[in-house]
Short mmCIF file of C-alpha atoms in Angstrom, two decimals:
data_model
loop_
_atom_site.label_atom_id
_atom_site.label_comp_id
_atom_site.label_asym_id
_atom_site.label_seq_id
_atom_site.Cartn_x
_atom_site.Cartn_y
_atom_site.Cartn_z
CA MET A 1 17.22 17.62 18.42
CA VAL A 2 19.38 20.04 15.87
CA ILE A 3 18.89 17.89 12.25
CA ASN A 4 20.46 18.71 8.83
CA ARG A 5 16.86 19.17 6.47
CA LEU A 6 16.75 20.16 2.67
CA TYR A 7 15.08 22.76 1.04
CA LEU A 8 13.89 24.02 -2.24
CA SER A 9 12.62 25.96 -4.05
CA ASP A 10 8.87 27.03 -5.79
CA ARG A 11 10.37 28.37 -9.60
CA THR A 12 6.50 29.80 -9.53
CA SER A 13 6.33 31.42 -6.45
CA ARG A 14 9.89 31.64 -5.17
CA SER A 15 8.57 30.41 -1.79
CA LYS A 16 10.88 27.50 -0.03
CA TYR A 17 9.88 24.24 0.85
CA LEU A 18 11.03 22.27 3.70
CA ILE A 19 11.40 18.70 2.54
CA ASP A 20 9.90 16.74 5.03
CA THR A 21 9.94 12.98 5.03
CA GLY A 22 9.21 12.39 8.64
CA ALA A 23 6.31 14.84 8.32
CA ASP A 24 2.78 12.68 7.44
CA VAL A 25 1.44 15.50 5.40
CA SER A 26 2.02 18.82 3.57
CA VAL A 27 0.92 21.70 4.44
CA ILE A 28 1.78 25.17 4.03
CA PRO A 29 1.11 28.10 6.43
CA LEU A 30 -1.53 31.05 6.86
CA THR A 31 -1.62 33.97 4.35
CA THR A 32 -2.98 36.96 4.86
CA ALA A 33 -5.53 35.94 2.40
CA SER A 34 -6.17 32.97 3.66
CA GLN A 35 -5.55 34.17 7.52
CA HIS A 36 -10.38 35.52 7.73
CA LEU A 37 -10.92 30.78 7.41
CA PRO A 38 -12.29 29.96 10.57
CA PRO A 39 -10.37 26.50 12.31
CA ALA A 40 -10.75 23.31 10.98
CA SER A 41 -12.05 20.02 12.23
CA LEU A 42 -8.40 18.46 11.91
CA GLN A 43 -5.36 18.14 13.52
CA LEU A 44 -1.94 18.19 13.09
CA PHE A 45 1.04 17.36 16.07
CA ALA A 46 4.27 18.61 16.32
CA ALA A 47 6.59 15.91 16.99
CA ASN A 48 6.19 17.19 20.98
CA GLY A 49 2.64 16.77 20.81
CA THR A 50 1.32 20.17 20.74
CA VAL A 51 -1.57 20.58 18.11
CA ILE A 52 -1.13 22.34 15.63
CA SER A 53 -4.39 23.92 13.68
CA THR A 54 -5.70 23.47 10.17
CA TYR A 55 -7.97 25.84 8.61
CA GLY A 56 -9.22 23.53 5.68
CA GLN A 57 -6.66 23.17 2.05
CA GLN A 58 -5.67 25.01 -0.49
CA LEU A 59 -4.23 23.23 -3.87
CA VAL A 60 -1.37 24.59 -4.84
CA THR A 61 0.50 24.22 -8.41
CA LEU A 62 4.55 23.57 -7.29
CA ASP A 63 7.82 23.60 -10.32
CA LEU A 64 10.51 22.35 -8.38
CA GLY A 65 13.01 21.99 -11.40
CA LEU A 66 11.96 18.36 -12.65
CA ARG A 67 10.49 19.42 -16.02
CA ARG A 68 7.58 18.39 -15.04
CA VAL A 69 4.30 20.90 -12.19
CA PHE A 70 3.51 19.05 -9.42
CA LYS A 71 -0.68 19.73 -8.70
CA TRP A 72 -1.26 19.00 -4.74
CA PRO A 73 -3.80 19.57 -1.90
CA PHE A 74 -1.97 21.49 0.59
CA ILE A 75 -3.71 21.66 4.66
CA ILE A 76 -3.22 25.44 5.25
CA ALA A 77 -2.52 25.10 9.03
CA ALA A 78 -0.90 27.43 12.59
CA VAL A 79 2.84 26.52 10.79
CA SER A 80 5.92 29.03 9.76
CA GLN A 81 6.75 27.61 7.03
CA PRO A 82 5.52 25.57 4.03
CA ILE A 83 6.59 21.65 4.13
CA ILE A 84 6.43 18.99 1.58
CA GLY A 85 5.52 15.68 3.34
CA ALA A 86 5.62 11.54 2.86
CA ASP A 87 2.64 11.46 1.03
CA PHE A 88 3.82 14.53 -1.30
CA LEU A 89 6.62 12.67 -2.09
CA ARG A 90 5.11 9.18 -2.02
CA HIS A 91 2.64 10.20 -4.82
CA TYR A 92 5.04 11.11 -7.11
CA GLY A 93 7.76 8.78 -6.63
CA LEU A 94 10.21 11.34 -5.13
CA LEU A 95 13.55 10.51 -3.56
CA VAL A 96 15.10 12.85 -1.05
CA ASP A 97 19.30 13.02 -0.82
CA ILE A 98 20.37 14.80 1.89
CA ARG A 99 24.16 14.37 1.44
CA HIS A 100 24.17 16.24 -2.37
CA GLY A 101 20.89 18.41 -1.50
CA ARG A 102 19.50 17.39 -3.80
CA LEU A 103 15.68 15.41 -4.46
CA VAL A 104 15.26 12.85 -7.08
CA ASP A 105 12.50 11.83 -9.40
CA SER A 106 12.27 8.21 -9.59
CA LEU A 107 10.28 8.23 -12.94
CA THR A 108 12.30 10.41 -14.90
CA LYS A 109 15.54 10.26 -13.22
CA LEU A 110 16.37 13.44 -13.13
CA GLN A 111 16.93 15.97 -9.87
CA ALA A 112 16.99 18.79 -7.95
CA GLN A 113 19.57 21.17 -6.66
CA GLY A 114 18.22 22.51 -3.74
CA THR A 115 19.99 23.22 0.50
CA VAL A 116 20.89 21.76 3.67
CA GLN A 117 20.83 23.66 6.56
CA GLN A 118 20.77 22.87 10.51
CA GLY A 119 17.20 22.98 11.71
CA ASN A 120 14.82 20.81 14.93
CA ASN A 121 12.38 18.52 14.58
CA SER A 122 9.64 19.85 12.37
CA ALA A 123 7.66 16.60 12.02
CA ILE A 124 4.05 17.00 11.69
CA LYS A 125 2.13 14.22 12.47
CA ALA A 126 -1.54 13.26 11.49
CA VAL A 127 -1.77 11.15 15.66
CA ASN A 128 -0.07 12.46 18.68
CA GLY A 129 2.85 10.74 19.20
CA ASN A 130 2.08 11.18 23.21
CA THR A 131 -0.04 8.79 23.15
CA LYS A 132 -0.26 5.64 25.53
CA PHE A 133 -0.82 3.78 21.94
CA PRO A 134 1.88 5.35 19.80
CA ARG A 135 3.74 3.98 22.71
CA LEU A 136 2.14 0.89 22.57
CA LEU A 137 2.95 0.29 19.05
CA ALA A 138 6.40 1.35 18.82
CA GLU A 139 7.25 -1.58 21.98
CA PHE A 140 5.49 -4.32 20.44
CA PRO A 141 5.77 -3.59 16.22
CA SER A 142 5.27 -7.14 15.10
CA LEU A 143 1.68 -5.89 15.84
CA VAL A 144 1.67 -4.22 12.64
CA GLU A 145 4.15 -5.72 10.75
CA ALA A 146 2.77 -8.73 7.73
CA VAL A 147 1.88 -11.90 8.98
CA SER A 148 5.02 -13.86 7.19
CA THR A 149 4.98 -18.24 7.49
CA SER A 150 7.89 -20.28 7.06
CA ARG A 151 6.74 -22.84 5.94
CA LYS A 152 8.93 -24.35 2.73
CA LEU A 153 5.93 -25.20 0.63
CA LYS A 154 6.39 -24.56 -2.78
CA HIS A 155 3.47 -25.30 -5.66
CA SER A 156 4.64 -25.75 -8.97
CA ILE A 157 2.78 -26.92 -12.48
CA ILE A 158 4.82 -28.88 -14.90
CA THR A 159 5.31 -27.46 -17.94
CA ARG A 160 6.95 -30.99 -19.21
CA GLY A 161 6.36 -33.04 -22.11
CA PRO A 162 3.25 -33.62 -23.53
CA PRO A 163 0.06 -32.61 -21.21
CA VAL A 164 -1.70 -34.96 -18.88
CA PHE A 165 -5.09 -36.46 -20.31
CA SER A 166 -7.18 -39.17 -19.53
CA LYS A 167 -9.56 -40.28 -22.44
CA PRO A 168 -13.23 -39.88 -21.26
CA ARG A 169 -15.02 -43.43 -22.11
CA ARG A 170 -18.46 -44.29 -20.98
CA LEU A 171 -20.14 -45.64 -16.86
CA HIS A 172 -21.97 -48.26 -17.20
CA PRO A 173 -25.66 -47.59 -16.55
CA GLU A 174 -24.97 -49.24 -12.84
CA LYS A 175 -22.12 -47.07 -11.81
CA LEU A 176 -23.62 -43.83 -13.84
CA LYS A 177 -26.44 -44.15 -11.78
CA ALA A 178 -24.37 -44.26 -8.22
CA ALA A 179 -21.79 -41.40 -9.59
CA LYS A 180 -24.95 -39.07 -10.30
CA GLN A 181 -26.36 -40.43 -6.65
CA GLU A 182 -22.57 -39.54 -5.00
CA PHE A 183 -23.32 -35.77 -7.10
CA GLN A 184 -26.18 -34.74 -7.12
CA GLY A 185 -27.19 -36.23 -3.63
CA TYR A 186 -24.55 -36.47 -1.09
CA SER A 187 -22.46 -32.94 -2.59
CA LEU A 188 -19.29 -35.12 -1.79
CA ILE A 189 -18.72 -33.95 -4.71
CA PRO A 190 -18.76 -30.49 -5.28
CA PRO A 191 -18.86 -29.09 -9.12
CA PHE A 192 -16.00 -28.55 -10.44
CA SER A 193 -15.30 -26.26 -14.27
CA GLY A 194 -12.38 -28.48 -14.99
CA CYS A 195 -12.31 -32.18 -16.95
CA ILE A 196 -11.53 -34.32 -14.90
CA THR A 197 -11.67 -38.53 -14.55
CA CYS A 198 -14.31 -40.10 -12.85
CA HIS A 199 -13.66 -43.93 -11.35
CA CYS A 200 -16.08 -45.80 -10.08
CA GLY A 201 -15.59 -49.04 -7.95
CA GLY A 202 -17.61 -52.33 -6.87
CA ARG A 203 -20.22 -54.95 -8.42
CA ILE A 204 -22.54 -54.39 -10.60
CA GLY A 205 -25.84 -54.50 -8.70
CA HIS A 206 -23.87 -54.29 -5.43
CA SER A 207 -23.53 -50.38 -4.15
CA SER A 208 -20.77 -48.20 -5.52
CA ARG A 209 -17.91 -46.26 -4.95
CA CYS A 210 -16.48 -42.97 -6.95
CA CYS A 211 -13.78 -40.70 -6.64
CA THR A 212 -12.03 -38.13 -8.73
CA PRO A 213 -8.01 -38.32 -8.23
CA PRO A 214 -6.85 -35.01 -7.22
CA ALA A 215 -5.75 -32.29 -10.23
CA ASP A 216 -2.39 -31.70 -10.24
CA PHE A 217 -2.91 -27.38 -10.16
#
C-alpha cells in the first residue's frame, strides 16, 4: 500500500528521518560501527508480521530545526532507514502535519518544514499484529476501552449562604454512656475526623439509640 510519508533531516548529521506515527518505537539502522553487536532478545515486527531483529539501543541527539535539542534512545534494528516513531513524538509533544509537510512543536508552536514522499507501509510494531490476540482486540475494542457510566448522578457542594453548623451541647450522662457504647462496643459509627452532631433518643433509664445525620459533602 502506497501512502504519503513525512521526512525530516537532522541538521547535525544530515540524516533523513521518516516521521511515522504508525511506528510504536523509534529505530535506526545498523551502521559500520554497530555491525559487530550481537542480536538482542527484543524483536520488532513489520506491518506484514515479518520479524525485525534488534541490536540494543543508542542515545541519539537530534536537531530538527525546532530551536531545541531532542535526545532519545533509539533501537538499533535491521531496517533500511531511521524512523522517528510514536514514542518519540508523544514524549516531546510533536504533531505531524502531512498536508503541509511539516512537524509542529506543541510546546513552542514552532514548525519544521520537511518533505512528503510516497512510500510503502513501514510501520514498526512492538507486537506482532498477525497473531490472534490483536485481531481479537480489533474485533472487540470495548475490552480495552475505559468503562463509563450512564448515570446522571452529580455531587455538589453548597457554597451559598453561611456554613451549616450545630452548636455543641453536653449530653445527659445516660445518653453519653449510650453513645459511647454505640461508638466503642458495636462500632456502628466509625471514627470520623470531622465534627457532626450526634442525636440520642430514648428516655432516661431505658434503652437509647444514637444516630448521626448524613454529612453534606
